[in-house]
């Protein structure tokens, strides 16, 4: 039994697919990458925390790679970008965010992304039953389309995960101020180029993020 089949067996109530399946097409695409060796070495050097997740928006060792320069040219049309990582041991949905630019991901460990589509949001609310899981195999480079909802990946083993995160430069930087009284989409703006909906049971809710996810706080079981 392969990894995806095992995940499906352990998570019968969560729709699970691979990023290579047709179901992924509305959410993103697999990118060509001739040689991932240098990218893999750089990602493995970032380390995985013993608990929780760690996000670094900009990592020089990654940004210096030829592979990142190629992503900047082919995905972002030579716009300024940042390349960092989200590594950890998380396994819950907790929240969903979106950016108005693409996000590029890559992993050496394998992981699951919990994704939803912009049209799944109704009156700034998302029911978690609309969320689907997508297995990202090791050494696979993907682009998540703009506005597609996503958040921190979920681990598929007890060893945790690493995940490259490439975005337009400045994304996820702090805002000068957060307008918690704003209505509509403006009320979801949590950081620069980051619109966030969180589940009431999430750590993000306790920090004042907009509570915009109803239903179960999904868990990926391993």
PDB file of C-alpha atoms in Angstrom, residues 35-203:
ATOM      1  CA  UNK A  35      17.221  18.819 -11.221  1.00  0.00           C
ATOM      2  CA  UNK A  36      16.117  19.206  -7.615  1.00  0.00           C
ATOM      3  CA  UNK A  37      19.362  18.089  -5.932  1.00  0.00           C
ATOM      4  CA  UNK A  38      20.562  21.544  -4.846  1.00  0.00           C
ATOM      5  CA  UNK A  39      17.084  22.576  -3.743  1.00  0.00           C
ATOM      6  CA  UNK A  40      16.733  19.363  -1.742  1.00  0.00           C
ATOM      7  CA  UNK A  41      20.065  19.896   0.019  1.00  0.00           C
ATOM      8  CA  UNK A  42      19.126  23.459   0.915  1.00  0.00           C
ATOM      9  CA  UNK A  43      15.722  22.408   2.246  1.00  0.00           C
ATOM     10  CA  UNK A  44      17.157  19.577   4.336  1.00  0.00           C
ATOM     11  CA  UNK A  45      19.571  22.070   5.928  1.00  0.00           C
ATOM     12  CA  UNK A  46      16.663  24.177   7.222  1.00  0.00           C
ATOM     13  CA  UNK A  47      15.790  21.572   9.876  1.00  0.00           C
ATOM     14  CA  UNK A  48      12.482  20.534  11.418  1.00  0.00           C
ATOM     15  CA  UNK A  49      11.525  21.816  14.890  1.00  0.00           C
ATOM     16  CA  UNK A  50      10.899  19.323  17.679  1.00  0.00           C
ATOM     17  CA  UNK A  51       7.370  20.661  18.120  1.00  0.00           C
ATOM     18  CA  UNK A  52       5.020  23.030  16.335  1.00  0.00           C
ATOM     19  CA  UNK A  53       5.793  24.769  13.062  1.00  0.00           C
ATOM     20  CA  UNK A  54       8.435  27.304  12.088  1.00  0.00           C
ATOM     21  CA  UNK A  55       7.939  29.763   9.224  1.00  0.00           C
ATOM     22  CA  UNK A  56      10.788  31.808   7.746  1.00  0.00           C
ATOM     23  CA  UNK A  57       9.716  34.099   4.926  1.00  0.00           C
ATOM     24  CA  UNK A  58      13.137  34.757   3.413  1.00  0.00           C
ATOM     25  CA  UNK A  59      16.167  32.438   3.583  1.00  0.00           C
ATOM     26  CA  UNK A  60      19.336  33.558   1.784  1.00  0.00           C
ATOM     27  CA  UNK A  61      20.597  30.021   1.123  1.00  0.00           C
ATOM     28  CA  UNK A  62      17.410  29.264  -0.779  1.00  0.00           C
ATOM     29  CA  UNK A  63      17.205  32.589  -2.585  1.00  0.00           C
ATOM     30  CA  UNK A  64      20.753  32.157  -3.905  1.00  0.00           C
ATOM     31  CA  UNK A  65      19.834  28.971  -5.816  1.00  0.00           C
ATOM     32  CA  UNK A  66      19.556  28.878  -9.599  1.00  0.00           C
ATOM     33  CA  UNK A  67      16.286  26.961  -9.171  1.00  0.00           C
ATOM     34  CA  UNK A  68      14.746  29.897  -7.306  1.00  0.00           C
ATOM     35  CA  UNK A  69      15.935  32.301 -10.020  1.00  0.00           C
ATOM     36  CA  UNK A  70      14.180  30.086 -12.570  1.00  0.00           C
ATOM     37  CA  UNK A  71      10.972  30.117 -10.514  1.00  0.00           C
ATOM     38  CA  UNK A  72      11.180  33.915 -10.316  1.00  0.00           C
ATOM     39  CA  UNK A  73      11.401  34.129 -14.093  1.00  0.00           C
ATOM     40  CA  UNK A  74       8.888  31.476 -15.136  1.00  0.00           C
ATOM     41  CA  UNK A  75       6.231  31.804 -12.410  1.00  0.00           C
ATOM     42  CA  UNK A  76       6.481  35.425 -11.279  1.00  0.00           C
ATOM     43  CA  UNK A  77       7.600  37.110 -14.514  1.00  0.00           C
ATOM     44  CA  UNK A  78      10.780  38.465 -12.849  1.00  0.00           C
ATOM     45  CA  UNK A  79       8.872  40.230 -10.063  1.00  0.00           C
ATOM     46  CA  UNK A  80      10.728  40.496  -6.712  1.00  0.00           C
ATOM     47  CA  UNK A  81      10.169  37.326  -4.688  1.00  0.00           C
ATOM     48  CA  UNK A  82      11.097  35.757  -1.379  1.00  0.00           C
ATOM     49  CA  UNK A  83      11.976  32.115  -0.793  1.00  0.00           C
ATOM     50  CA  UNK A  84      11.651  30.658   2.676  1.00  0.00           C
ATOM     51  CA  UNK A  85      10.165  27.646   4.377  1.00  0.00           C
ATOM     52  CA  UNK A  86       7.477  26.318   6.680  1.00  0.00           C
ATOM     53  CA  UNK A  87       8.748  23.269   8.562  1.00  0.00           C
ATOM     54  CA  UNK A  88       7.130  21.434  11.433  1.00  0.00           C
ATOM     55  CA  UNK A  89       4.897  18.731  12.809  1.00  0.00           C
ATOM     56  CA  UNK A  90       1.420  20.235  12.433  1.00  0.00           C
ATOM     57  CA  UNK A  91      -1.561  18.072  11.580  1.00  0.00           C
ATOM     58  CA  UNK A  92      -4.653  20.296  11.926  1.00  0.00           C
ATOM     59  CA  UNK A  93      -6.458  22.655   9.576  1.00  0.00           C
ATOM     60  CA  UNK A  94      -6.683  25.541  12.118  1.00  0.00           C
ATOM     61  CA  UNK A  95      -6.963  28.240   9.437  1.00  0.00           C
ATOM     62  CA  UNK A  96      -6.978  28.997   5.733  1.00  0.00           C
ATOM     63  CA  UNK A  97      -5.275  31.933   4.062  1.00  0.00           C
ATOM     64  CA  UNK A  98      -4.947  33.227   0.549  1.00  0.00           C
ATOM     65  CA  UNK A  99      -2.630  35.543  -1.348  1.00  0.00           C
ATOM     66  CA  UNK A 100      -3.237  37.484  -4.545  1.00  0.00           C
ATOM     67  CA  UNK A 101      -0.154  35.916  -6.080  1.00  0.00           C
ATOM     68  CA  UNK A 102       0.925  32.339  -6.690  1.00  0.00           C
ATOM     69  CA  UNK A 103       2.756  30.314  -4.044  1.00  0.00           C
ATOM     70  CA  UNK A 104       5.370  27.732  -4.993  1.00  0.00           C
ATOM     71  CA  UNK A 105       5.961  24.703  -2.745  1.00  0.00           C
ATOM     72  CA  UNK A 106       8.479  21.847  -2.673  1.00  0.00           C
ATOM     73  CA  UNK A 107       9.310  19.240  -0.066  1.00  0.00           C
ATOM     74  CA  UNK A 108      11.840  16.485   0.566  1.00  0.00           C
ATOM     75  CA  UNK A 109       9.661  14.777   3.186  1.00  0.00           C
ATOM     76  CA  UNK A 110       6.243  14.619   1.578  1.00  0.00           C
ATOM     77  CA  UNK A 111       3.240  16.348   3.181  1.00  0.00           C
ATOM     78  CA  UNK A 112      -0.484  17.034   2.868  1.00  0.00           C
ATOM     79  CA  UNK A 113      -1.906  20.425   1.900  1.00  0.00           C
ATOM     80  CA  UNK A 114      -5.460  21.260   3.014  1.00  0.00           C
ATOM     81  CA  UNK A 115      -6.922  23.424   0.242  1.00  0.00           C
ATOM     82  CA  UNK A 116     -10.168  25.147  -0.686  1.00  0.00           C
ATOM     83  CA  UNK A 117     -11.266  27.292  -3.629  1.00  0.00           C
ATOM     84  CA  UNK A 118     -12.211  30.997  -3.552  1.00  0.00           C
ATOM     85  CA  UNK A 119     -15.784  30.142  -4.560  1.00  0.00           C
ATOM     86  CA  UNK A 120     -16.084  27.978  -1.425  1.00  0.00           C
ATOM     87  CA  UNK A 121     -16.166  31.189   0.655  1.00  0.00           C
ATOM     88  CA  UNK A 122     -19.674  32.585   1.246  1.00  0.00           C
ATOM     89  CA  UNK A 123     -20.105  35.886   3.091  1.00  0.00           C
ATOM     90  CA  UNK A 124     -16.521  35.593   4.338  1.00  0.00           C
ATOM     91  CA  UNK A 125     -17.218  32.143   5.813  1.00  0.00           C
ATOM     92  CA  UNK A 126     -15.832  28.739   4.842  1.00  0.00           C
ATOM     93  CA  UNK A 127     -17.290  25.393   5.909  1.00  0.00           C
ATOM     94  CA  UNK A 128     -14.463  22.933   6.497  1.00  0.00           C
ATOM     95  CA  UNK A 129     -16.387  20.251   4.596  1.00  0.00           C
ATOM     96  CA  UNK A 130     -15.315  22.137   1.435  1.00  0.00           C
ATOM     97  CA  UNK A 131     -11.635  21.515   2.226  1.00  0.00           C
ATOM     98  CA  UNK A 132      -9.752  18.795   0.346  1.00  0.00           C
ATOM     99  CA  UNK A 133      -6.398  17.232   1.131  1.00  0.00           C
ATOM    100  CA  UNK A 134      -3.635  16.963  -1.485  1.00  0.00           C
ATOM    101  CA  UNK A 135      -0.574  14.798  -1.045  1.00  0.00           C
ATOM    102  CA  UNK A 136       2.632  16.501  -2.218  1.00  0.00           C
ATOM    103  CA  UNK A 137       5.264  13.808  -2.831  1.00  0.00           C
ATOM    104  CA  UNK A 138       8.959  14.441  -2.161  1.00  0.00           C
ATOM    105  CA  UNK A 139      10.938  16.187  -4.913  1.00  0.00           C
ATOM    106  CA  UNK A 140       7.794  17.601  -6.567  1.00  0.00           C
ATOM    107  CA  UNK A 141       7.563  21.319  -7.345  1.00  0.00           C
ATOM    108  CA  UNK A 142       4.085  22.864  -7.463  1.00  0.00           C
ATOM    109  CA  UNK A 143       2.419  26.227  -7.963  1.00  0.00           C
ATOM    110  CA  UNK A 144      -0.674  27.069  -5.900  1.00  0.00           C
ATOM    111  CA  UNK A 145      -2.870  29.475  -7.863  1.00  0.00           C
ATOM    112  CA  UNK A 146      -3.634  32.978  -6.514  1.00  0.00           C
ATOM    113  CA  UNK A 147      -6.586  33.157  -4.080  1.00  0.00           C
ATOM    114  CA  UNK A 148      -6.594  29.390  -3.455  1.00  0.00           C
ATOM    115  CA  UNK A 149      -7.017  28.823   0.279  1.00  0.00           C
ATOM    116  CA  UNK A 150      -4.212  26.996   2.064  1.00  0.00           C
ATOM    117  CA  UNK A 151      -2.291  27.120   5.324  1.00  0.00           C
ATOM    118  CA  UNK A 152       0.573  25.305   7.036  1.00  0.00           C
ATOM    119  CA  UNK A 153       1.078  21.784   5.635  1.00  0.00           C
ATOM    120  CA  UNK A 154       0.328  18.619   7.603  1.00  0.00           C
ATOM    121  CA  UNK A 155       2.925  15.965   8.378  1.00  0.00           C
ATOM    122  CA  UNK A 156       2.554  12.428   7.033  1.00  0.00           C
ATOM    123  CA  UNK A 157       5.063  10.803   9.415  1.00  0.00           C
ATOM    124  CA  UNK A 158       6.153  11.421  12.988  1.00  0.00           C
ATOM    125  CA  UNK A 159       9.378  12.919  11.611  1.00  0.00           C
ATOM    126  CA  UNK A 160       7.496  16.045  10.493  1.00  0.00           C
ATOM    127  CA  UNK A 161       7.721  17.939   7.221  1.00  0.00           C
ATOM    128  CA  UNK A 162       9.693  20.600   5.402  1.00  0.00           C
ATOM    129  CA  UNK A 163       8.115  22.856   2.778  1.00  0.00           C
ATOM    130  CA  UNK A 164       9.617  25.490   0.508  1.00  0.00           C
ATOM    131  CA  UNK A 165       7.478  28.653   0.350  1.00  0.00           C
ATOM    132  CA  UNK A 166       8.073  31.081  -2.524  1.00  0.00           C
ATOM    133  CA  UNK A 167       5.936  34.231  -2.703  1.00  0.00           C
ATOM    134  CA  UNK A 168       6.070  37.791  -3.997  1.00  0.00           C
ATOM    135  CA  UNK A 169       8.397  39.786  -1.753  1.00  0.00           C
ATOM    136  CA  UNK A 170       6.715  41.377   1.239  1.00  0.00           C
ATOM    137  CA  UNK A 171       3.995  38.744   1.568  1.00  0.00           C
ATOM    138  CA  UNK A 172       3.295  37.846   5.213  1.00  0.00           C
ATOM    139  CA  UNK A 173       5.124  40.920   6.522  1.00  0.00           C
ATOM    140  CA  UNK A 174       3.299  42.750   9.331  1.00  0.00           C
ATOM    141  CA  UNK A 175       0.733  45.400   8.504  1.00  0.00           C
ATOM    142  CA  UNK A 176       1.114  48.883   9.914  1.00  0.00           C
ATOM    143  CA  UNK A 177      -2.237  48.216  11.576  1.00  0.00           C
ATOM    144  CA  UNK A 178      -4.950  45.548  11.470  1.00  0.00           C
ATOM    145  CA  UNK A 179      -8.486  46.883  11.035  1.00  0.00           C
ATOM    146  CA  UNK A 180     -10.463  44.320  13.034  1.00  0.00           C
ATOM    147  CA  UNK A 181     -13.629  46.425  12.634  1.00  0.00           C
ATOM    148  CA  UNK A 182     -13.489  46.295   8.833  1.00  0.00           C
ATOM    149  CA  UNK A 183     -16.196  44.418   6.955  1.00  0.00           C
ATOM    150  CA  UNK A 184     -15.992  42.060   4.001  1.00  0.00           C
ATOM    151  CA  UNK A 185     -12.637  41.054   2.571  1.00  0.00           C
ATOM    152  CA  UNK A 186     -10.857  43.934   4.280  1.00  0.00           C
ATOM    153  CA  UNK A 187     -11.689  42.338   7.610  1.00  0.00           C
ATOM    154  CA  UNK A 188      -9.760  39.213   6.583  1.00  0.00           C
ATOM    155  CA  UNK A 189      -6.502  41.067   5.881  1.00  0.00           C
ATOM    156  CA  UNK A 190      -4.094  39.856   8.562  1.00  0.00           C
ATOM    157  CA  UNK A 191      -0.643  40.547   7.080  1.00  0.00           C
ATOM    158  CA  UNK A 192       0.655  41.991   3.827  1.00  0.00           C
ATOM    159  CA  UNK A 193      -0.920  40.057   0.930  1.00  0.00           C
ATOM    160  CA  UNK A 194      -2.387  37.595   3.455  1.00  0.00           C
ATOM    161  CA  UNK A 195      -6.139  37.244   3.956  1.00  0.00           C
ATOM    162  CA  UNK A 196      -6.890  34.841   6.823  1.00  0.00           C
ATOM    163  CA  UNK A 197      -9.913  32.871   8.033  1.00  0.00           C
ATOM    164  CA  UNK A 198      -9.432  30.809  11.170  1.00  0.00           C
ATOM    165  CA  UNK A 199     -11.322  28.114  13.040  1.00  0.00           C
ATOM    166  CA  UNK A 200     -12.620  29.100  16.502  1.00  0.00           C
ATOM    167  CA  UNK A 201     -10.545  26.299  18.074  1.00  0.00           C
ATOM    168  CA  UNK A 202      -7.290  27.491  16.464  1.00  0.00           C
ATOM    169  CA  UNK A 203      -4.334  29.354  18.002  1.00  0.00           C
TER     170      UNK A 203
END
